[in-house]
CSV table of C-alpha atoms in Angstrom, one decimal:
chain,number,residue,atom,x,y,z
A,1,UNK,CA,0.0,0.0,0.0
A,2,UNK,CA,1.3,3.5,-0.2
A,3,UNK,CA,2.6,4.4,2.8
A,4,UNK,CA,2.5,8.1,2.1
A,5,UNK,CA,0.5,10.3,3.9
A,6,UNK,CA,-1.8,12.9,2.9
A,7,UNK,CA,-1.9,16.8,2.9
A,8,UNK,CA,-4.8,17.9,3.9
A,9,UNK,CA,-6.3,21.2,3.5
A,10,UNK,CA,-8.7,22.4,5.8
A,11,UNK,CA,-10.1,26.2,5.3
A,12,UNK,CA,-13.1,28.5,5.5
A,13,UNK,CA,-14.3,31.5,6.8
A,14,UNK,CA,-12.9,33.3,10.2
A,15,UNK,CA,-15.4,31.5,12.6
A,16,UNK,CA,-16.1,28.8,10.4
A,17,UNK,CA,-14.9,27.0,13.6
A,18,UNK,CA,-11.5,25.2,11.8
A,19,UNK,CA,-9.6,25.5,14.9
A,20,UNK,CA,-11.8,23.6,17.2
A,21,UNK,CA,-12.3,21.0,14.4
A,22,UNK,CA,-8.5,20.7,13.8
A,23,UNK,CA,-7.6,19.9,18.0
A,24,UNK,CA,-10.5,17.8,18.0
A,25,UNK,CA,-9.3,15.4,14.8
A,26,UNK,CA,-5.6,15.7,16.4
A,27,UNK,CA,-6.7,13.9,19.8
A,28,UNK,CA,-8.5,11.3,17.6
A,29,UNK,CA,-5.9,10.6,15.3
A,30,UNK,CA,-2.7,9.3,16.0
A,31,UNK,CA,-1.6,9.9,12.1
A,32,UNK,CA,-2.8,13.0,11.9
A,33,UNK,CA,-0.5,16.1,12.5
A,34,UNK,CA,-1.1,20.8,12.2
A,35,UNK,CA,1.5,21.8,9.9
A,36,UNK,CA,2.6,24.9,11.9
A,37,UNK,CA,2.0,28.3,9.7
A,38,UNK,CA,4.4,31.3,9.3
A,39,UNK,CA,2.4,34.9,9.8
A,40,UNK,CA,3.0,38.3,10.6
A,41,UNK,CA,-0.2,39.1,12.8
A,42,UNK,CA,0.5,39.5,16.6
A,43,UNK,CA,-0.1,36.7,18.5
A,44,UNK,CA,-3.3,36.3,20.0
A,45,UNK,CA,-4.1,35.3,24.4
A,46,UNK,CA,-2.3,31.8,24.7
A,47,UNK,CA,-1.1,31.1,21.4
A,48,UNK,CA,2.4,30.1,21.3
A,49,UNK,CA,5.5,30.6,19.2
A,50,UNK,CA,6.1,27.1,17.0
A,51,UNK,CA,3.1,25.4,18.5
A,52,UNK,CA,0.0,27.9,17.0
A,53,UNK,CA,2.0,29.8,14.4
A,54,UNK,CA,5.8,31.1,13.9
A,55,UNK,CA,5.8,34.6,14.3
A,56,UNK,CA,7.9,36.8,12.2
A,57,UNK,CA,8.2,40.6,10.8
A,58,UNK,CA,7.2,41.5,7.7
A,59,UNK,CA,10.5,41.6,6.9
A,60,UNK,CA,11.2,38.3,7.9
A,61,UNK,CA,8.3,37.2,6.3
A,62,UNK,CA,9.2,38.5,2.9
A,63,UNK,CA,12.7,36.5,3.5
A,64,UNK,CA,11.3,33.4,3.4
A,65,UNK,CA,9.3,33.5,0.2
A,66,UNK,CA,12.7,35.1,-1.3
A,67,UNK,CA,14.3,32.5,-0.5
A,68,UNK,CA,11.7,29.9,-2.1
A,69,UNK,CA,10.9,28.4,2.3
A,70,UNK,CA,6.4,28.3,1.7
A,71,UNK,CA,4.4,25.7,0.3
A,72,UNK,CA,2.3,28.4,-0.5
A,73,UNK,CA,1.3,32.2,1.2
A,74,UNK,CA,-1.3,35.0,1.6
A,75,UNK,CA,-1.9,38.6,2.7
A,76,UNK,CA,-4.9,37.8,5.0
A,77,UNK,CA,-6.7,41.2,6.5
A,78,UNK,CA,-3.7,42.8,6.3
A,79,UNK,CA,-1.4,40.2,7.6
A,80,UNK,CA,0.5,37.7,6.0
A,81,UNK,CA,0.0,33.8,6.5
A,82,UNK,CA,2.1,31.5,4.8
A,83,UNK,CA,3.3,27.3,5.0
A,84,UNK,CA,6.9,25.9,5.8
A,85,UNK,CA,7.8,23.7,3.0
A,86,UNK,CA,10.2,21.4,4.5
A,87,UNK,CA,8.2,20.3,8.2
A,88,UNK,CA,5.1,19.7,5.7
A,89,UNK,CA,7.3,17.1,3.4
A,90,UNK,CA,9.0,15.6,5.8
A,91,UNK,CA,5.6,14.1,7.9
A,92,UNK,CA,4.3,13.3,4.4
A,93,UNK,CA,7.3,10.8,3.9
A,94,UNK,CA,6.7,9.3,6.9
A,95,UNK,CA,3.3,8.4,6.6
A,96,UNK,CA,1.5,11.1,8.6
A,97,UNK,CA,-1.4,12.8,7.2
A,98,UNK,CA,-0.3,16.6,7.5
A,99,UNK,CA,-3.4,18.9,7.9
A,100,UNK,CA,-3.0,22.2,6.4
A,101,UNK,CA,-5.4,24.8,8.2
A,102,UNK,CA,-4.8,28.1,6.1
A,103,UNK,CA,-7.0,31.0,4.3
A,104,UNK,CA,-8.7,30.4,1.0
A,105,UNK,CA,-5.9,32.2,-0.9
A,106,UNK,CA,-3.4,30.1,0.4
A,107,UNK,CA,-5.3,27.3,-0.5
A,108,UNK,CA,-6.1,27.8,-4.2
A,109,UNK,CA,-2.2,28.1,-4.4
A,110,UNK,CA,-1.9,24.6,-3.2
A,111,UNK,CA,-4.2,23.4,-5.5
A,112,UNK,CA,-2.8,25.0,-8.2
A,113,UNK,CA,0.6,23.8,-7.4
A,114,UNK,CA,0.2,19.8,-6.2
A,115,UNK,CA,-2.5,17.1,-7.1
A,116,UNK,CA,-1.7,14.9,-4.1
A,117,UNK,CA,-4.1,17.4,-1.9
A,118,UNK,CA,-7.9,16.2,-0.1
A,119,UNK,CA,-9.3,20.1,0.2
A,120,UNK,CA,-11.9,20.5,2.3
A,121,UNK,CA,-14.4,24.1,3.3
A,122,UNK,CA,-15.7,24.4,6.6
A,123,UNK,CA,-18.7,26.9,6.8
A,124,UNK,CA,-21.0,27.5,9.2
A,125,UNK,CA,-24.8,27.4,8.4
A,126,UNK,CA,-25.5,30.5,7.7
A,127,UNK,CA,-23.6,34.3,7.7
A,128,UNK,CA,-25.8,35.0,11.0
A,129,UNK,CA,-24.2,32.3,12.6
A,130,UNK,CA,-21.0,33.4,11.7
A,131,UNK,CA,-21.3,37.1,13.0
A,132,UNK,CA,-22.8,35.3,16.4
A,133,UNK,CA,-19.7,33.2,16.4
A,134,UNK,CA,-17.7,36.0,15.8
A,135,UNK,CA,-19.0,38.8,18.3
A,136,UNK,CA,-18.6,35.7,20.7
A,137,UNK,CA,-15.3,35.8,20.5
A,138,UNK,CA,-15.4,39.1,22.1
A,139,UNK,CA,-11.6,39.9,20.8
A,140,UNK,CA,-13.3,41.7,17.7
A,141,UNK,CA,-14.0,45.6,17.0
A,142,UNK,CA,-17.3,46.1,14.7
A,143,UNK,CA,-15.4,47.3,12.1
A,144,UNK,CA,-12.8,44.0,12.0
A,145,UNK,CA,-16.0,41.8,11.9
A,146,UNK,CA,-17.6,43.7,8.9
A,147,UNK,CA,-14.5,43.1,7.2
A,148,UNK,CA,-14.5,39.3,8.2
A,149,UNK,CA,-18.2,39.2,7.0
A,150,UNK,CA,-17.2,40.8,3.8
A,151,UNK,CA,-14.1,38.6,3.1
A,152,UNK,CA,-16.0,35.3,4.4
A,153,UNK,CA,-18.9,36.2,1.5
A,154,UNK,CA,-16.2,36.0,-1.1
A,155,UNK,CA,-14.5,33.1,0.6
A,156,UNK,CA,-17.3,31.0,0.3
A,157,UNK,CA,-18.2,32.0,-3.8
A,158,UNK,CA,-14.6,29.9,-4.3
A,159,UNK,CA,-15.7,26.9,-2.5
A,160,UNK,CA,-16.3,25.4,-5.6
A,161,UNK,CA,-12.2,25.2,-6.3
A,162,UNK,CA,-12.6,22.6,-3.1
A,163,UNK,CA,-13.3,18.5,-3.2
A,164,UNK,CA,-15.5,18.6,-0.3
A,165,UNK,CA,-17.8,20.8,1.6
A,166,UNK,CA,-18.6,20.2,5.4
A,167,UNK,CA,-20.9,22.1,7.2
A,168,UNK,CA,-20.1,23.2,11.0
A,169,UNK,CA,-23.2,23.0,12.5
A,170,UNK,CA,-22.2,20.9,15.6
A,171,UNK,CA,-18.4,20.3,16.0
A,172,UNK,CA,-18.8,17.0,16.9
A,173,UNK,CA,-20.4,16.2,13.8
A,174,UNK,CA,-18.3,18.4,11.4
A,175,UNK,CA,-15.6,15.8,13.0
A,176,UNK,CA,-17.1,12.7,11.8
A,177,UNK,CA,-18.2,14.1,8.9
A,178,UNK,CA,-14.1,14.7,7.8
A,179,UNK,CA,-12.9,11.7,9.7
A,180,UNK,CA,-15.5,9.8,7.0
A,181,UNK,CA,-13.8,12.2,4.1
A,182,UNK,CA,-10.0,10.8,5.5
A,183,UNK,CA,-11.0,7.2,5.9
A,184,UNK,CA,-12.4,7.0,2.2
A,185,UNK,CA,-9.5,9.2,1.0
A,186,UNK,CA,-6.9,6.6,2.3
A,187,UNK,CA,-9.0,3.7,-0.3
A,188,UNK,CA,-8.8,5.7,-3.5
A,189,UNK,CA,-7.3,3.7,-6.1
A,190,UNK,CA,-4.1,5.7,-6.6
A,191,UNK,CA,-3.1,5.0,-3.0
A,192,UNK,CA,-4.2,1.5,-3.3
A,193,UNK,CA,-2.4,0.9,-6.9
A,194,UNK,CA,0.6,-0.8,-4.8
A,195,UNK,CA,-1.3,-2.9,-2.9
A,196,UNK,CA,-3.5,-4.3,-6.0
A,197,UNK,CA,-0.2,-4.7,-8.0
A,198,UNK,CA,1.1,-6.7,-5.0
A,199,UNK,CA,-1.7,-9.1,-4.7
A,200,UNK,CA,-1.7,-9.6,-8.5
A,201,UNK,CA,1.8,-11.0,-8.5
A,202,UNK,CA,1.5,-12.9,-5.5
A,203,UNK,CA,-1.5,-14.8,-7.1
């Protein structure tokens, strides 16, 4: 069988709820692994340097795609966001599934880049639900979640570019929902060729 794993991208709008989604498939999957993301926005209340994201300056920022270092990048709401290539192959060869949680820009670059990808949009049930989700939050000015409404309304006019859609309506459920997505993924014939060649010329 192939004993690669797979890159997973998981993306949708800001409170979409991909973060919860992501920890919860981490504690259920011992083959499942966050790539880490590169971005320039300050950090946020108990997010951590090299666990949540890697901060760096702009400047620092613009080094690494200088030098050729991201999968892919994005200038999100005034910040840039970008993937390491290197932690992101390495898990791959392994046989760990490497999920990918990024912004829809970055994620079209991915796609356009590599075929060996399972995309997947996360959206909440409707935009009301989002702004509640949102306001919730409580870390967010009026004016920054307008412009989240505004970019998560173009956002989800390119979820067609995506192989799957799962809605968020109870976490739990979004969770089973991609766990079913990873499991029938893993049987697709061109990660199975291998194994069917195998058994052939063992007959």
């Amino acid at each position: 069988m192939n004993n690669r794993g797979m890159l997973i991208i998981l993306s949708g709008p800001s409170g979409s709820g991909k973060g919860t989604i992501v920890r919860q498939l981490l504690e259920q999957r011992d083959d499942t692994v966050l790539s880490v993301s590169v971005t320039t926005r300050a950090p946020r209340t108990g997010e951590r340097e090299g666990v949540h994201y890697y901060f760096k300056t702009k400047q620092e920022f613009e080094r690494l795609i200088e030098n050729g270092e991201l999968l892919e990048y994005a200038e999100y709401n005034g910040d840039y966001y970008g993937t390491p290539v290197k932690p992101v192959e390495k898990c791959v060869r392994e046989g760990k599934n490497v999920i990918l949680e990024i912004e829809v820009q970055g994620a079209e670059k991915v796609m356009d880049k590599r075929e060996d990808i399972v995309s997947i949009f996360i959206t909440a049930p409707s935009l009301t639900e989002l702004e509640r989700r949102l306001r919730r939050r409580g870390s967010e000015t009026d004016a920054s979640i307008e412009q989240r409404l505004k970019i998560a309304r173009w956002e989800l006019t390119r979820a067609f570019r995506y192989d799957y859609v799962v809605m968020n309506d109870k976490v739990h459920s979004a969770v089973e929902r991609i766990q079913a997505i990873i499991s029938a993924e893993s049987m697709r014939f061109a990660r199975m060729e291998d194994f069917i060649l195998e058994v052939i010329n063992n007959a």
